[in-house]
mmCIF file of C-alpha atoms (C1' of nucleotides) and ligand atoms in Angstrom:
data_model
loop_
_atom_site.group_PDB
_atom_site.id
_atom_site.type_symbol
_atom_site.label_atom_id
_atom_site.label_comp_id
_atom_site.label_asym_id
_atom_site.label_seq_id
_atom_site.Cartn_x
_atom_site.Cartn_y
_atom_site.Cartn_z
ATOM 1 C CA MET D 1 77.774 27.644 178.780
ATOM 2 C CA MET D 2 79.091 31.149 179.347
ATOM 3 C CA LYS D 3 82.485 32.174 178.017
ATOM 4 C CA GLU D 4 83.699 32.686 181.595
ATOM 5 C CA GLU D 5 82.586 29.223 182.627
ATOM 6 C CA GLU D 6 84.341 27.758 179.614
ATOM 7 C CA LEU D 7 87.597 29.525 180.472
ATOM 8 C CA LEU D 8 87.461 28.298 184.055
ATOM 9 C CA LYS D 9 86.655 24.714 183.051
ATOM 10 C CA SER D 10 89.432 24.730 180.504
ATOM 11 C CA HIS D 11 91.867 25.819 183.232
ATOM 12 C CA ILE D 12 90.445 23.217 185.585
ATOM 13 C CA SER D 13 90.840 20.287 183.227
ATOM 14 C CA LYS D 14 94.277 21.468 182.119
ATOM 15 C CA HIS D 15 95.485 21.286 185.735
ATOM 16 C CA ASN D 16 93.742 18.107 186.904
ATOM 17 C CA LEU D 17 91.395 20.051 189.118
ATOM 18 C CA LYS D 18 87.725 19.359 189.616
ATOM 19 C CA VAL D 19 84.519 21.149 188.843
ATOM 20 C CA THR D 20 82.597 21.494 192.081
ATOM 21 C CA LYS D 21 79.262 23.039 192.926
ATOM 22 C CA GLU D 22 81.062 25.515 195.171
ATOM 23 C CA ARG D 23 83.277 26.723 192.321
ATOM 24 C CA SER D 24 80.311 26.996 189.974
ATOM 25 C CA LEU D 25 78.285 28.897 192.529
ATOM 26 C CA VAL D 26 81.091 31.293 193.415
ATOM 27 C CA LEU D 27 81.575 31.996 189.723
ATOM 28 C CA ARG D 28 77.882 32.713 189.231
ATOM 29 C CA VAL D 29 77.704 35.079 192.217
ATOM 30 C CA PHE D 30 81.018 36.732 191.329
ATOM 31 C CA LEU D 31 79.860 37.497 187.792
ATOM 32 C CA ASP D 32 76.583 38.824 189.153
ATOM 33 C CA SER D 33 78.276 41.209 191.652
ATOM 34 C CA GLU D 34 79.497 44.765 191.388
ATOM 35 C CA PRO D 35 83.091 44.799 190.169
ATOM 36 C CA HIS D 36 85.935 45.255 192.710
ATOM 37 C CA ILE D 37 84.338 42.966 195.299
ATOM 38 C CA THR D 38 86.249 41.693 198.332
ATOM 39 C CA ALA D 39 86.390 38.063 199.498
ATOM 40 C CA GLU D 40 84.498 38.993 202.631
ATOM 41 C CA GLU D 41 81.758 40.768 200.679
ATOM 42 C CA LEU D 42 81.343 37.799 198.387
ATOM 43 C CA TYR D 43 81.225 35.506 201.420
ATOM 44 C CA ARG D 44 78.494 37.553 203.141
ATOM 45 C CA LYS D 45 76.494 37.787 199.943
ATOM 46 C CA MET D 46 76.535 34.022 199.520
ATOM 47 C CA LYS D 47 75.750 33.401 203.190
ATOM 48 C CA ASN D 48 72.792 35.750 202.851
ATOM 49 C CA ASP D 49 71.608 33.710 199.884
ATOM 50 C CA GLY D 50 71.600 30.638 202.133
ATOM 51 C CA SER D 51 74.888 29.101 201.082
ATOM 52 C CA SER D 52 76.964 27.301 203.694
ATOM 53 C CA ILE D 53 80.241 27.886 201.887
ATOM 54 C CA GLY D 54 83.349 28.585 203.955
ATOM 55 C CA LEU D 55 85.429 31.752 203.722
ATOM 56 C CA ALA D 56 88.547 29.741 202.977
ATOM 57 C CA THR D 57 86.864 28.322 199.896
ATOM 58 C CA ILE D 58 85.992 31.824 198.730
ATOM 59 C CA TYR D 59 89.647 32.791 199.001
ATOM 60 C CA ARG D 60 90.778 29.598 197.290
ATOM 61 C CA THR D 61 88.280 30.067 194.497
ATOM 62 C CA LEU D 62 89.145 33.715 193.893
ATOM 63 C CA ASN D 63 92.789 32.721 193.675
ATOM 64 C CA LEU D 64 91.795 30.061 191.165
ATOM 65 C CA PHE D 65 89.967 32.702 189.114
ATOM 66 C CA CYS D 66 93.148 34.784 189.057
ATOM 67 C CA GLU D 67 95.309 31.820 188.062
ATOM 68 C CA SER D 68 92.950 31.002 185.215
ATOM 69 C CA GLY D 69 93.077 34.530 183.849
ATOM 70 C CA LEU D 70 89.429 35.178 184.616
ATOM 71 C CA ALA D 71 90.010 37.757 187.333
ATOM 72 C CA GLU D 72 92.675 39.989 188.776
ATOM 73 C CA GLN D 73 93.385 41.144 192.286
ATOM 74 C CA ARG D 74 93.434 44.864 193.041
ATOM 75 C CA GLN D 75 94.713 46.723 196.110
ATOM 76 C CA PHE D 76 93.059 50.069 196.551
ATOM 77 C CA GLY D 77 94.745 50.828 199.842
ATOM 78 C CA ASP D 78 91.981 49.870 202.274
ATOM 79 C CA GLY D 79 93.723 46.704 203.413
ATOM 80 C CA GLN D 80 91.470 44.241 201.631
ATOM 81 C CA ALA D 81 92.109 42.729 198.227
ATOM 82 C CA ARG D 82 89.419 43.330 195.634
ATOM 83 C CA TYR D 83 88.737 41.092 192.677
ATOM 84 C CA GLU D 84 87.734 42.162 189.210
ATOM 85 C CA LEU D 85 86.694 40.246 186.104
ATOM 86 C CA VAL D 86 89.255 40.817 183.379
ATOM 87 C CA TYR D 87 88.398 38.100 180.867
ATOM 88 C CA ASN D 88 86.779 39.671 177.805
ATOM 89 C CA VAL D 89 86.880 43.022 179.579
ATOM 90 C CA LYS D 90 88.771 45.995 178.176
ATOM 91 C CA HIS D 91 91.749 47.176 180.221
ATOM 92 C CA HIS D 92 91.173 50.255 182.319
ATOM 93 C CA ASP D 93 92.555 52.125 185.315
ATOM 94 C CA HIS D 94 90.838 53.619 188.367
ATOM 95 C CA LEU D 95 89.856 56.809 190.125
ATOM 96 C CA ILE D 96 89.193 56.106 193.812
ATOM 97 C CA CYS D 97 87.236 58.505 196.035
ATOM 98 C CA LYS D 98 88.810 58.682 199.496
ATOM 99 C CA GLN D 99 85.530 59.885 200.983
ATOM 100 C CA CYS D 100 82.801 57.581 199.648
ATOM 101 C CA SER D 101 85.056 54.816 198.227
ATOM 102 C CA ARG D 102 83.414 55.116 194.824
ATOM 103 C CA ILE D 103 85.548 53.658 192.077
ATOM 104 C CA ILE D 104 85.443 55.199 188.620
ATOM 105 C CA GLU D 105 87.006 53.353 185.711
ATOM 106 C CA PHE D 106 88.742 55.064 182.842
ATOM 107 C CA GLU D 107 90.926 54.254 179.888
ATOM 108 C CA ASN D 108 93.447 56.536 178.309
ATOM 109 C CA GLN D 109 95.430 55.262 175.390
ATOM 110 C CA GLU D 110 97.845 58.175 175.480
ATOM 111 C CA ILE D 111 98.926 57.295 179.017
ATOM 112 C CA GLU D 112 99.334 53.661 178.077
ATOM 113 C CA ALA D 113 101.560 54.637 175.161
ATOM 114 C CA LEU D 114 103.663 56.928 177.343
ATOM 115 C CA GLN D 115 104.176 54.131 179.848
ATOM 116 C CA GLU D 116 105.659 52.008 177.086
ATOM 117 C CA LYS D 117 107.866 54.902 176.081
ATOM 118 C CA VAL D 118 109.124 55.258 179.662
ATOM 119 C CA ALA D 119 109.783 51.528 179.835
ATOM 120 C CA LYS D 120 111.736 51.514 176.599
ATOM 121 C CA LYS D 121 113.840 54.458 177.719
ATOM 122 C CA ASN D 122 114.726 52.505 180.882
ATOM 123 C CA ASN D 123 115.365 49.252 179.048
ATOM 124 C CA PHE D 124 112.451 47.679 180.902
ATOM 125 C CA LYS D 125 109.820 45.164 179.789
ATOM 126 C CA ILE D 126 106.368 45.884 181.297
ATOM 127 C CA PHE D 127 104.217 42.902 182.299
ATOM 128 C CA SER D 128 101.528 44.839 184.121
ATOM 129 C CA HIS D 129 100.926 48.230 185.591
ATOM 130 C CA LYS D 130 98.920 49.978 188.240
ATOM 131 C CA LEU D 131 97.586 53.489 187.778
ATOM 132 C CA GLU D 132 95.327 54.730 190.521
ATOM 133 C CA LEU D 133 94.188 58.301 191.061
ATOM 134 C CA TYR D 134 93.060 58.998 194.625
ATOM 135 C CA GLY D 135 90.962 62.001 195.579
ATOM 136 C CA ILE D 136 87.401 63.255 195.837
ATOM 137 C CA CYS D 137 84.647 62.480 193.381
ATOM 138 C CA GLY D 138 82.200 65.054 192.056
ATOM 139 C CA ASN D 139 79.382 63.792 194.263
ATOM 140 C CA CYS D 140 81.397 64.253 197.440
ATOM 141 C CA SER D 141 82.763 67.636 196.328
ATOM 142 C CA GLU D 142 79.219 68.974 195.995
ATOM 143 C CA LYS D 143 78.157 67.605 199.354
ATOM 144 C CA ASN D 144 81.224 69.092 201.032
ATOM 145 C CA ASP D 145 80.542 72.555 199.611
ATOM 146 C CA GLN D 146 76.955 72.694 200.785
ATOM 147 C CA MET G 1 120.430 71.371 211.615
ATOM 148 C CA MET G 2 119.304 69.620 208.447
ATOM 149 C CA LYS G 3 116.196 70.716 206.608
ATOM 150 C CA GLU G 4 114.612 67.335 207.346
ATOM 151 C CA GLU G 5 115.359 67.627 211.042
ATOM 152 C CA GLU G 6 113.830 71.084 211.079
ATOM 153 C CA LEU G 7 110.649 69.874 209.420
ATOM 154 C CA LEU G 8 110.294 67.029 211.898
ATOM 155 C CA LYS G 9 110.943 69.266 214.921
ATOM 156 C CA SER G 10 108.468 71.803 213.634
ATOM 157 C CA HIS G 11 105.824 69.067 213.385
ATOM 158 C CA ILE G 12 106.785 67.784 216.825
ATOM 159 C CA SER G 13 106.446 71.122 218.586
ATOM 160 C CA LYS G 14 103.236 71.941 216.712
ATOM 161 C CA HIS G 15 101.642 68.775 218.100
ATOM 162 C CA ASN G 16 103.008 68.791 221.648
ATOM 163 C CA LEU G 17 105.209 65.844 220.951
ATOM 164 C CA LYS G 18 108.755 65.374 222.166
ATOM 165 C CA VAL G 19 112.155 65.101 220.592
ATOM 166 C CA THR G 20 113.718 61.838 221.713
ATOM 167 C CA LYS G 21 117.021 60.214 220.980
ATOM 168 C CA GLU G 22 115.138 57.333 219.350
ATOM 169 C CA ARG G 23 113.406 59.670 216.909
ATOM 170 C CA SER G 24 116.608 61.502 216.112
ATOM 171 C CA LEU G 25 118.472 58.279 215.537
ATOM 172 C CA VAL G 26 115.767 56.755 213.346
ATOM 173 C CA LEU G 27 115.759 59.918 211.256
ATOM 174 C CA ARG G 28 119.514 59.824 210.833
ATOM 175 C CA VAL G 29 119.536 56.168 209.782
ATOM 176 C CA PHE G 30 116.484 56.599 207.552
ATOM 177 C CA LEU G 31 118.081 59.489 205.664
ATOM 178 C CA ASP G 32 121.268 57.461 205.315
ATOM 179 C CA SER G 33 119.502 54.409 203.853
ATOM 180 C CA GLU G 34 118.594 53.395 200.340
ATOM 181 C CA PRO G 35 115.172 54.770 199.448
ATOM 182 C CA HIS G 36 112.122 52.450 199.624
ATOM 183 C CA ILE G 37 113.224 50.819 202.891
ATOM 184 C CA THR G 38 110.905 48.661 204.992
ATOM 185 C CA ALA G 39 110.347 48.992 208.736
ATOM 186 C CA GLU G 40 111.940 45.600 209.263
ATOM 187 C CA GLU G 41 114.997 46.516 207.211
ATOM 188 C CA LEU G 42 115.462 49.721 209.157
ATOM 189 C CA TYR G 43 115.043 47.784 212.402
ATOM 190 C CA ARG G 44 117.697 45.225 211.463
ATOM 191 C CA LYS G 45 120.075 47.929 210.292
ATOM 192 C CA MET G 46 119.792 49.742 213.620
ATOM 193 C CA LYS G 47 120.100 46.529 215.617
ATOM 194 C CA ASN G 48 123.255 45.736 213.683
ATOM 195 C CA ASP G 49 124.588 49.158 214.596
ATOM 196 C CA GLY G 50 124.127 48.245 218.256
ATOM 197 C CA SER G 51 120.871 50.043 218.924
ATOM 198 C CA SER G 52 118.370 48.473 221.295
ATOM 199 C CA ILE G 53 115.378 50.162 219.719
ATOM 200 C CA GLY G 54 112.119 48.236 219.474
ATOM 201 C CA LEU G 55 110.344 47.408 216.236
ATOM 202 C CA ALA G 56 107.178 49.117 217.479
ATOM 203 C CA THR G 57 109.091 52.352 217.827
ATOM 204 C CA ILE G 58 110.345 52.036 214.285
ATOM 205 C CA TYR G 59 106.762 51.702 213.065
ATOM 206 C CA ARG G 60 105.597 54.581 215.242
ATOM 207 C CA THR G 61 108.434 56.783 214.060
ATOM 208 C CA LEU G 62 107.930 56.011 210.381
ATOM 209 C CA ASN G 63 104.251 56.880 210.816
ATOM 210 C CA LEU G 64 105.333 60.127 212.433
ATOM 211 C CA PHE G 65 107.571 60.862 209.441
ATOM 212 C CA CYS G 66 104.581 60.366 207.158
ATOM 213 C CA GLU G 67 102.314 62.580 209.263
ATOM 214 C CA SER G 68 104.921 65.320 209.236
ATOM 215 C CA GLY G 69 105.209 65.248 205.461
ATOM 216 C CA LEU G 70 108.778 64.017 205.556
ATOM 217 C CA ALA G 71 108.098 60.579 204.105
ATOM 218 C CA GLU G 72 105.453 58.590 202.291
ATOM 219 C CA GLN G 73 104.466 54.971 202.436
ATOM 220 C CA ARG G 74 104.619 52.853 199.294
ATOM 221 C CA GLN G 75 103.162 49.419 198.555
ATOM 222 C CA PHE G 76 104.988 47.638 195.796
ATOM 223 C CA GLY G 77 103.027 44.442 196.110
ATOM 224 C CA ASP G 78 105.407 42.359 198.204
ATOM 225 C CA GLY G 79 103.316 42.632 201.356
ATOM 226 C CA GLN G 80 105.554 45.044 203.240
ATOM 227 C CA ALA G 81 105.204 48.811 203.313
ATOM 228 C CA ARG G 82 108.193 50.764 202.110
ATOM 229 C CA TYR G 83 109.021 54.290 203.149
ATOM 230 C CA GLU G 84 110.466 57.004 200.987
ATOM 231 C CA LEU G 85 111.699 60.500 201.726
ATOM 232 C CA VAL G 86 109.501 62.995 199.893
ATOM 233 C CA TYR G 87 110.447 66.276 201.578
ATOM 234 C CA ASN G 88 112.497 68.373 199.155
ATOM 235 C CA VAL G 89 112.440 65.455 196.718
ATOM 236 C CA LYS G 90 110.927 65.740 193.263
ATOM 237 C CA HIS G 91 107.832 63.648 192.599
ATOM 238 C CA HIS G 92 108.406 60.499 190.588
ATOM 239 C CA ASP G 93 106.860 57.128 189.828
ATOM 240 C CA HIS G 94 108.351 53.645 189.750
ATOM 241 C CA LEU G 95 109.352 50.735 187.589
ATOM 242 C CA ILE G 96 109.557 47.538 189.677
ATOM 243 C CA CYS G 97 111.441 44.442 188.506
ATOM 244 C CA LYS G 98 109.519 41.305 189.451
ATOM 245 C CA GLN G 99 112.688 39.246 189.249
ATOM 246 C CA CYS G 100 115.357 41.162 191.181
ATOM 247 C CA SER G 101 113.082 43.679 192.966
ATOM 248 C CA ARG G 102 115.093 46.574 191.618
ATOM 249 C CA ILE G 103 113.172 49.819 191.698
ATOM 250 C CA ILE G 104 113.786 52.411 188.998
ATOM 251 C CA GLU G 105 112.419 55.908 189.439
ATOM 252 C CA PHE G 106 111.119 58.025 186.596
ATOM 253 C CA GLU G 107 109.232 61.205 186.037
ATOM 254 C CA ASN G 108 107.052 61.983 183.069
ATOM 255 C CA GLN G 109 105.315 65.296 182.947
ATOM 256 C CA GLU G 110 103.136 64.285 180.007
ATOM 257 C CA ILE G 111 101.615 61.446 182.019
ATOM 258 C CA GLU G 112 101.027 63.729 184.992
ATOM 259 C CA ALA G 113 99.220 66.199 182.760
ATOM 260 C CA LEU G 114 97.066 63.479 181.207
ATOM 261 C CA GLN G 115 96.074 62.270 184.682
ATOM 262 C CA GLU G 116 94.749 65.732 185.452
ATOM 263 C CA LYS G 117 92.896 65.724 182.168
ATOM 264 C CA VAL G 118 91.273 62.384 183.024
ATOM 265 C CA ALA G 119 90.332 63.686 186.468
ATOM 266 C CA LYS G 120 88.742 66.815 185.067
ATOM 267 C CA LYS G 121 86.753 64.817 182.538
ATOM 268 C CA ASN G 122 85.387 62.716 185.421
ATOM 269 C CA ASN G 123 84.723 65.675 187.668
ATOM 270 C CA PHE G 124 87.297 64.356 190.125
ATOM 271 C CA LYS G 125 89.842 66.133 192.320
ATOM 272 C CA ILE G 126 93.149 64.242 192.588
ATOM 273 C CA PHE G 127 94.957 64.268 195.949
ATOM 274 C CA SER G 128 97.556 61.647 195.134
ATOM 275 C CA HIS G 129 98.252 58.974 192.596
ATOM 276 C CA LYS G 130 100.071 55.728 192.199
ATOM 277 C CA LEU G 131 101.713 54.708 188.930
ATOM 278 C CA GLU G 132 103.750 51.543 189.048
ATOM 279 C CA LEU G 133 105.077 49.611 186.086
ATOM 280 C CA TYR G 134 105.853 45.982 186.882
ATOM 281 C CA GLY G 135 108.038 43.825 184.710
ATOM 282 C CA ILE G 136 111.630 42.835 184.034
ATOM 283 C CA CYS G 137 114.585 45.196 184.138
ATOM 284 C CA GLY G 138 117.352 45.274 181.543
ATOM 285 C CA ASN G 139 119.812 43.499 183.836
ATOM 286 C CA CYS G 140 117.499 40.534 184.371
ATOM 287 C CA SER G 141 116.514 40.398 180.674
ATOM 288 C CA GLU G 142 120.161 39.947 179.712
ATOM 289 C CA LYS G 143 120.766 37.293 182.335
ATOM 290 C CA ASN G 144 117.642 35.412 181.248
ATOM 291 C CA ASP G 145 118.712 35.366 177.583
ATOM 292 C CA GLN G 146 122.182 33.943 178.272
ATOM 293 C "C1'" DA A 1 79.987 1.589 191.105
ATOM 294 C "C1'" DT A 2 84.776 2.023 192.895
ATOM 295 C "C1'" DG A 3 88.707 4.186 194.343
ATOM 296 C "C1'" DA A 4 92.292 7.446 193.791
ATOM 297 C "C1'" DT A 5 92.540 12.192 193.949
ATOM 298 C "C1'" DT A 6 91.075 16.662 194.800
ATOM 299 C "C1'" DA A 7 88.029 19.904 197.385
ATOM 300 C "C1'" DT A 8 85.664 21.442 201.387
ATOM 301 C "C1'" DG A 9 84.657 23.605 206.072
ATOM 302 C "C1'" DA A 10 86.271 24.326 210.521
ATOM 303 C "C1'" DT A 11 89.984 25.759 212.825
ATOM 304 C "C1'" DA A 12 94.663 26.958 213.729
ATOM 305 C "C1'" DA A 13 98.479 29.453 212.098
ATOM 306 C "C1'" DT A 14 100.825 33.280 209.884
ATOM 307 C "C1'" DG A 15 102.756 37.838 209.422
ATOM 308 C "C1'" DA A 16 102.652 42.837 209.071
ATOM 309 C "C1'" DG A 17 101.300 46.208 211.740
ATOM 310 C "C1'" DT A 18 99.054 48.227 216.112
ATOM 311 C "C1'" DT A 19 98.002 48.753 220.984
ATOM 312 C "C1'" DG A 20 98.020 48.432 226.190
ATOM 313 C "C1'" DC A 21 100.899 49.018 229.862
ATOM 314 C "C1'" DA A 22 104.453 49.769 233.289
ATOM 315 C "C1'" DA A 23 108.763 51.865 233.300
ATOM 316 C "C1'" DT A 24 111.470 55.592 231.401
ATOM 317 C "C1'" DT A 25 112.470 59.980 229.320
ATOM 318 C "C1'" DC A 26 111.466 64.592 228.088
ATOM 319 C "C1'" DC A 27 110.984 69.318 229.050
ATOM 320 C "C1'" DC A 28 108.176 73.051 231.158
ATOM 321 C "C1'" DT A 29 107.744 75.239 235.575
ATOM 322 C "C1'" DT A 30 109.508 76.640 239.661
ATOM 323 C "C1'" DA K 1 118.952 72.380 239.341
ATOM 324 C "C1'" DA K 2 114.968 69.754 240.913
ATOM 325 C "C1'" DG K 3 110.079 68.314 240.497
ATOM 326 C "C1'" DG K 4 106.440 66.505 238.126
ATOM 327 C "C1'" DG K 5 102.926 66.033 234.451
ATOM 328 C "C1'" DA K 6 102.857 64.433 229.853
ATOM 329 C "C1'" DA K 7 104.732 61.907 226.139
ATOM 330 C "C1'" DT K 8 107.579 57.869 224.738
ATOM 331 C "C1'" DT K 9 109.655 53.490 225.021
ATOM 332 C "C1'" DG K 10 110.207 48.255 224.781
ATOM 333 C "C1'" DC K 11 107.815 44.386 225.384
ATOM 334 C "C1'" DA K 12 104.150 41.425 224.801
ATOM 335 C "C1'" DA K 13 99.603 40.801 223.549
ATOM 336 C "C1'" DC K 14 96.582 41.829 220.142
ATOM 337 C "C1'" DT K 15 94.264 42.651 215.372
ATOM 338 C "C1'" DC K 16 92.962 41.399 210.908
ATOM 339 C "C1'" DA K 17 93.395 39.625 206.222
ATOM 340 C "C1'" DT K 18 94.881 35.673 204.294
ATOM 341 C "C1'" DT K 19 96.833 30.900 204.165
ATOM 342 C "C1'" DA K 20 97.835 26.214 205.951
ATOM 343 C "C1'" DT K 21 96.371 21.969 208.215
ATOM 344 C "C1'" DC K 22 93.524 18.103 208.454
ATOM 345 C "C1'" DA K 23 89.729 15.030 208.759
ATOM 346 C "C1'" DT K 24 85.749 14.319 205.982
ATOM 347 C "C1'" DA K 25 83.228 14.702 201.632
ATOM 348 C "C1'" DA K 26 82.731 15.221 196.699
ATOM 349 C "C1'" DT K 27 84.389 14.443 191.995
ATOM 350 C "C1'" DC K 28 85.438 11.745 188.067
ATOM 351 C "C1'" DA K 29 88.383 8.407 185.197
ATOM 352 C "C1'" DT K 30 88.223 3.764 185.019
HETATM 353 MN MN1 MN T 201 87.920 48.124 187.364
HETATM 354 MN MN1 MN T 202 110.937 56.445 194.767
HETATM 355 ZN ZN1 ZN T 203 83.049 60.218 196.685
HETATM 356 ZN ZN1 ZN T 204 115.619 42.913 187.616
#
DNA sequence: ATGATTATGATAATGAGTTGCAATTCCCTT
DNA sequence: AAGGGAATTGCAACTCATTATCATAATCAT
């Protein structure tokens, strides 16, 4: 059994929930998808694969993933929540291209340290943070110049 | 005439729009409000003051403020857009208390510089960015410990 | 295997924000 | 100052992502 499956099942049994074929299938497809997927995208993908799962169950299951610590919800400003695997995945932040919607991940330990410094100076305890850089990726820049 | 009023009127005449008493009043109340106000909050405030303005007009006017460069929209994760004056205001980022919703502003030039460095390394041109630190403010920490 | 409990899919409801529309206001032209 | 085309308003209806409801189905401890 995969580590992710174990985490989810541990959360499930701890909260008197049940392992269902829908939950198992959503997990499999979610782990096999590009990161930052929306509920709708996941729904269409599974429909295409012949599943008869309902959209409400996709939403419920993605919420369950977040509650279990497997995934996190992201808002990149396009009005739809995106979900990303965070269990056993190194923390990172995002560059988002406004033109082609490409998402580039990066990590910068100096920034992380400075955030803590800012928090301390303001007598603030950080639980989570959001750092998103919006602009134009290299690909799109080239295309625009041509 | 205030600088903000001038900017708005300049945008208005440049786009064949019209100065209306509604727009002037919304501007006055907006500038007189705490920063990071929601459309609904502004609406209630004006209703309380005896105005008969419609909520749709508030939304339309706040959008106009954003298009003119007077204000910007923020999303602090509570499901409602907040609007902030940015004209003649120094750029800053935000600490958001999850418990009391207090918003603390900060600026950190080192972080800004590192963002540019990250962008350059990824061949990316930054137009805007969002840095939000979520957690618990000093006030709430104290209260929680008592 | 049984039954209590939880999950599911279909559908309705929610809530922030937008839009269509008829009535009103603005403001340029005379 | 008056006329009139264009923009704006308030209201209500709409959109769209997400959640709630509910009758039926699946899960799992016994
Ligand atoms: Mn990511
Ligand atoms: Mn601010
Ligand atoms: Zn791009
Ligand atoms: Zn607080």
